[in-house]
Short mmCIF file of C-alpha atoms in Angstrom, two decimals:
data_model
loop_
_atom_site.label_atom_id
_atom_site.label_comp_id
_atom_site.label_asym_id
_atom_site.label_seq_id
_atom_site.Cartn_x
_atom_site.Cartn_y
_atom_site.Cartn_z
CA UNK B 186 16.45 19.06 -10.39
CA UNK B 187 15.01 20.29 -13.67
CA UNK B 188 18.17 19.38 -15.59
CA UNK B 189 17.73 15.70 -14.72
CA UNK B 190 14.10 15.48 -15.79
CA UNK B 191 13.83 13.61 -19.06
CA UNK B 192 10.22 13.05 -20.00
CA UNK B 193 9.21 10.57 -22.61
CA UNK B 194 5.85 11.67 -24.03
CA UNK B 195 3.63 8.90 -25.29
CA UNK B 196 2.97 8.74 -29.02
CA UNK B 197 -0.62 9.05 -30.22
CA UNK B 198 -2.23 6.12 -32.02
CA UNK B 199 -5.00 8.46 -33.09
CA UNK B 200 -6.11 11.85 -31.87
CA UNK B 201 -7.84 10.23 -28.88
CA UNK B 202 -5.83 7.09 -27.98
CA UNK B 203 -2.35 6.37 -26.67
CA UNK B 204 0.21 3.90 -27.94
CA UNK B 205 1.48 1.73 -25.10
CA UNK B 206 4.58 0.77 -27.07
CA UNK B 207 5.72 4.37 -26.93
CA UNK B 208 6.72 3.94 -23.27
CA UNK B 209 9.01 0.99 -23.99
CA UNK B 210 12.47 0.57 -25.36
CA UNK B 211 13.93 4.03 -25.61
CA UNK B 212 12.95 5.34 -22.18
CA UNK B 213 16.07 5.81 -20.09
CA UNK B 214 16.35 4.60 -16.50
CA UNK B 215 16.30 8.15 -15.16
CA UNK B 216 13.33 9.31 -17.21
CA UNK B 217 9.97 10.12 -15.68
CA UNK B 218 7.74 8.67 -18.37
CA UNK B 219 4.03 8.87 -19.07
CA UNK B 220 1.88 5.78 -18.69
CA UNK B 221 -1.09 5.46 -21.07
CA UNK B 222 -4.52 6.53 -19.90
CA UNK B 223 -5.69 2.96 -20.37
CA UNK B 224 -3.42 1.87 -17.49
CA UNK B 225 -5.02 4.32 -15.06
CA UNK B 226 -8.52 3.45 -16.26
CA UNK B 227 -7.89 -0.25 -15.64
CA UNK B 228 -6.42 0.43 -12.20
CA UNK B 229 -9.37 2.66 -11.31
CA UNK B 230 -11.83 -0.06 -12.30
CA UNK B 231 -9.91 -2.74 -10.37
CA UNK B 232 -9.68 -0.52 -7.29
CA UNK B 233 -13.41 0.17 -7.45
CA UNK B 234 -14.20 -3.55 -7.79
CA UNK B 235 -11.86 -4.61 -4.97
CA UNK B 236 -13.13 -1.78 -2.75
CA UNK B 237 -16.72 -2.96 -3.20
CA UNK B 238 -15.60 -6.57 -2.61
CA UNK B 239 -13.80 -5.66 0.62
CA UNK B 240 -16.85 -3.73 1.82
CA UNK B 241 -19.18 -6.67 1.14
CA UNK B 242 -16.95 -9.46 2.50
CA UNK B 243 -16.21 -7.61 5.75
CA UNK B 244 -19.64 -5.99 6.12
CA UNK B 245 -20.40 -7.84 9.39
CA UNK B 246 -16.83 -8.56 10.65
CA UNK B 247 -17.38 -12.34 10.55
CA UNK B 248 -14.18 -13.09 8.67
CA UNK B 249 -12.13 -10.65 10.73
CA UNK B 250 -13.25 -12.14 14.02
CA UNK B 251 -12.89 -15.74 12.83
CA UNK B 252 -9.28 -15.26 11.72
CA UNK B 253 -8.27 -13.28 14.79
CA UNK B 254 -9.76 -15.90 17.14
CA UNK B 255 -7.21 -18.36 15.75
CA UNK B 256 -4.56 -16.43 17.66
CA UNK B 257 -6.60 -15.57 20.76
CA UNK B 258 -6.54 -17.55 23.99
CA UNK B 259 -10.05 -17.47 25.55
CA UNK B 260 -8.73 -18.76 28.87
CA UNK B 261 -6.23 -15.99 29.50
CA UNK B 262 -8.29 -13.51 27.43
CA UNK B 263 -5.12 -12.44 25.62
CA UNK B 264 -3.22 -12.84 22.37
CA UNK B 265 -0.27 -15.08 23.39
CA UNK B 266 1.86 -13.75 20.51
CA UNK B 267 1.32 -10.10 21.46
CA UNK B 268 4.63 -9.78 23.29
CA UNK B 269 6.53 -12.46 21.38
CA UNK B 270 10.13 -11.23 21.10
CA UNK B 271 10.95 -12.70 17.68
CA UNK B 272 7.67 -11.76 16.04
CA UNK B 273 8.06 -8.21 17.31
CA UNK B 274 11.73 -8.02 16.33
CA UNK B 275 11.62 -9.58 12.88
CA UNK B 276 8.17 -8.59 11.63
CA UNK B 277 7.44 -5.39 13.49
CA UNK B 278 10.89 -3.84 13.58
CA UNK B 279 13.43 -5.33 11.15
CA UNK B 280 11.02 -5.73 8.20
CA UNK B 281 9.73 -2.18 8.53
CA UNK B 282 13.18 -0.69 9.10
CA UNK B 283 14.51 -2.57 6.04
CA UNK B 284 11.85 -1.03 3.78
CA UNK B 285 12.52 2.44 5.21
CA UNK B 286 16.28 2.00 4.75
CA UNK B 287 15.78 0.88 1.15
CA UNK B 288 13.68 3.95 0.41
CA UNK B 289 16.16 6.33 2.05
CA UNK B 290 19.12 4.81 0.19
CA UNK B 291 17.21 5.05 -3.10
CA UNK B 292 16.29 8.67 -2.39
CA UNK B 293 19.85 9.72 -1.54
CA UNK B 294 21.26 7.80 -4.51
CA UNK B 295 18.71 9.37 -6.83
CA UNK B 296 19.52 12.88 -5.63
CA UNK B 297 23.29 12.34 -5.93
CA UNK B 298 23.05 10.82 -9.40
CA UNK B 299 20.33 13.26 -10.47
CA UNK B 300 18.11 10.32 -11.33
CA UNK B 301 14.60 11.71 -11.15
CA UNK B 302 12.82 8.42 -11.64
CA UNK B 303 14.68 6.86 -8.70
CA UNK B 304 13.85 9.87 -6.53
CA UNK B 305 10.17 9.61 -7.45
CA UNK B 306 10.06 5.84 -6.79
CA UNK B 307 11.70 6.39 -3.40
CA UNK B 308 9.08 9.00 -2.56
CA UNK B 309 6.29 6.71 -3.78
CA UNK B 310 7.47 4.09 -1.28
CA UNK B 311 6.55 6.52 1.48
CA UNK B 312 3.47 8.15 -0.05
CA UNK B 313 1.16 5.20 0.58
CA UNK B 314 2.19 4.64 4.22
CA UNK B 315 1.82 8.39 4.78
CA UNK B 316 -1.77 8.35 3.50
CA UNK B 317 -2.55 5.24 5.55
CA UNK B 318 -0.96 6.85 8.60
CA UNK B 319 -3.20 9.91 8.27
CA UNK B 320 -6.32 7.77 7.89
CA UNK B 321 -5.26 5.57 10.79
CA UNK B 322 -4.65 8.56 13.07
CA UNK B 323 -8.19 9.82 12.48
CA UNK B 324 -9.95 6.43 12.65
CA UNK B 325 -12.37 5.49 15.44
CA UNK B 326 -11.81 1.76 14.84
CA UNK B 327 -9.91 0.13 17.71
CA UNK B 328 -7.45 -2.75 17.45
CA UNK B 329 -8.58 -6.34 18.18
CA UNK B 330 -6.75 -6.45 21.51
CA UNK B 331 -8.80 -3.42 22.66
CA UNK B 332 -12.19 -4.98 21.86
CA UNK B 333 -14.58 -6.65 24.30
CA UNK B 334 -14.53 -9.85 22.24
CA UNK B 335 -10.79 -10.14 22.82
CA UNK B 336 -10.44 -9.15 26.43
CA UNK B 337 -10.62 -5.37 26.01
CA UNK B 338 -13.31 -2.77 26.69
CA UNK B 339 -13.96 -1.18 23.29
CA UNK B 340 -16.97 -1.88 21.08
CA UNK B 341 -16.32 -2.87 17.47
CA UNK B 342 -18.39 -1.74 14.50
CA UNK B 343 -18.34 -2.48 10.74
CA UNK B 344 -16.87 -0.05 8.26
CA UNK B 345 -19.24 2.79 7.28
CA UNK B 346 -21.50 2.04 10.27
CA UNK B 347 -22.39 4.51 13.02
CA UNK B 348 -19.59 4.97 15.54
CA UNK B 349 -20.59 3.72 19.00
CA UNK B 350 -19.91 5.94 22.01
CA UNK B 351 -17.57 3.39 23.58
CA UNK B 352 -15.52 2.62 20.45
CA UNK B 353 -12.30 2.79 22.48
CA UNK B 354 -8.97 4.40 21.62
CA UNK B 355 -9.39 3.93 17.87
CA UNK B 356 -6.49 4.74 15.53
CA UNK B 357 -6.26 1.22 14.12
CA UNK B 358 -7.67 1.34 10.59
CA UNK B 359 -6.20 0.84 8.00
CA UNK B 360 -3.17 -1.27 8.97
CA UNK B 361 -0.19 1.06 9.32
CA UNK B 362 2.47 -1.64 9.65
CA UNK B 363 1.31 -3.56 6.59
CA UNK B 364 1.42 -0.34 4.55
CA UNK B 365 5.22 -0.29 4.88
CA UNK B 366 5.43 -3.63 3.09
CA UNK B 367 2.89 -2.56 0.49
CA UNK B 368 5.08 0.49 -0.17
CA UNK B 369 7.49 -1.83 -2.03
CA UNK B 370 4.92 -1.95 -4.84
CA UNK B 371 6.43 1.39 -5.89
CA UNK B 372 9.21 -0.59 -7.60
CA UNK B 373 6.66 -1.25 -10.32
CA UNK B 374 7.21 2.31 -11.56
CA UNK B 375 10.99 1.85 -11.61
CA UNK B 376 11.05 -1.18 -13.91
CA UNK B 377 8.14 -0.14 -16.08
CA UNK B 378 8.35 0.41 -19.05
CA UNK B 379 11.62 -1.38 -19.98
CA UNK B 380 10.85 -4.58 -18.05
CA UNK B 381 7.08 -4.83 -17.57
CA UNK B 382 7.14 -8.43 -16.34
CA UNK B 383 9.66 -7.57 -13.64
CA UNK B 384 7.60 -4.49 -12.80
CA UNK B 385 4.52 -6.61 -12.15
CA UNK B 386 6.62 -9.13 -10.23
CA UNK B 387 7.71 -6.30 -7.93
CA UNK B 388 4.09 -5.24 -7.55
CA UNK B 389 3.03 -8.71 -6.41
CA UNK B 390 6.14 -9.07 -4.23
CA UNK B 391 5.23 -5.81 -2.48
CA UNK B 392 1.64 -7.00 -2.08
CA UNK B 393 2.85 -10.29 -0.60
CA UNK B 394 5.25 -8.51 1.76
CA UNK B 395 2.49 -6.21 2.96
CA UNK B 396 0.16 -9.14 3.62
CA UNK B 397 2.93 -11.06 5.41
CA UNK B 398 3.76 -8.12 7.65
CA UNK B 399 0.08 -7.53 8.23
CA UNK B 400 -0.53 -11.16 9.15
CA UNK B 401 2.22 -10.92 11.75
CA UNK B 402 0.23 -8.09 13.30
CA UNK B 403 -2.92 -10.22 13.19
CA UNK B 404 -1.10 -12.87 15.19
CA UNK B 405 -0.32 -10.25 17.84
CA UNK B 406 -3.90 -9.00 17.93
CA UNK B 407 -2.92 -5.62 16.52
CA UNK B 408 -5.02 -5.68 13.33
CA UNK B 409 -7.78 -7.47 11.45
CA UNK B 410 -7.41 -8.88 7.94
CA UNK B 411 -9.63 -6.11 6.55
CA UNK B 412 -7.28 -3.50 8.03
CA UNK B 413 -4.40 -4.94 6.01
CA UNK B 414 -6.31 -5.36 2.76
CA UNK B 415 -7.57 -1.78 2.90
CA UNK B 416 -4.02 -0.61 3.65
CA UNK B 417 -2.83 -2.21 0.40
CA UNK B 418 -5.77 -0.65 -1.44
CA UNK B 419 -4.91 2.85 -0.22
CA UNK B 420 -1.18 2.43 -0.89
CA UNK B 421 -1.66 1.41 -4.53
CA UNK B 422 -4.27 4.12 -5.11
CA UNK B 423 -1.88 6.73 -3.65
CA UNK B 424 1.06 5.52 -5.70
CA UNK B 425 -0.84 5.47 -9.00
CA UNK B 426 -2.37 8.87 -8.32
CA UNK B 427 0.95 10.46 -7.33
CA UNK B 428 2.91 9.01 -10.24
CA UNK B 429 0.21 10.01 -12.71
CA UNK B 430 0.04 13.59 -11.41
CA UNK B 431 3.81 14.09 -11.25
CA UNK B 432 4.48 12.66 -14.71
CA UNK B 433 1.63 14.67 -16.23
CA UNK B 434 2.63 17.95 -14.59
CA UNK B 435 6.29 17.58 -15.55
CA UNK B 436 5.35 16.79 -19.13
CA UNK B 437 3.06 19.83 -19.22
CA UNK B 438 5.84 22.04 -17.81
CA UNK B 439 8.26 20.73 -20.43
CA UNK B 440 5.87 21.73 -23.19
#
């Protein structure tokens, strides 16, 4: 793989700053380029702000419960859309499988054509969902349909609060299904730096897809809104961190 790695080092404005224009224009489509430090600083600040905002807004689960009750039938004590064939088929299966297929095709194509950037973007599509999956597997938060308030037996509790003894089966936070849609945000790193507007369009498209897939799960009683928002947060953090580390390490190896 080393022969297909073409790094484009950023040009220094001064001894301590980076020129953003150095990552545009001449960077080839198969190059693993360096993004300026300013990009990562801005993303870190935005992630910190949104993380604090999520924690404050969902501190007492009011919004989560209010939105989930829209899809809950108090008479039958069930979520009527839980077993809906079309919602399960289109949102829970086809949408997720389409994202996975796209990532696999990109990975195979990148390996065959020795296109390192395409390989990395394909891997980034799966990095976020992998991180979310690990967090979800170790979480004590149960899904809405398992909670007492929605016909189950488990006790809910806010994020960062003490875990109650009867918290139920857990393994429901962050939203694993939504993370597959959020994984599409990795396309940002494919189109940046040549087409930055398209790169950001892909970012927002991935964010919208993740929220749409996550909302489908809310309709079924599988997740709360906060589960999906935190899934997007972890996916973008994982993608930025992974891309930054890989591009930096490859550039250092080249030197």
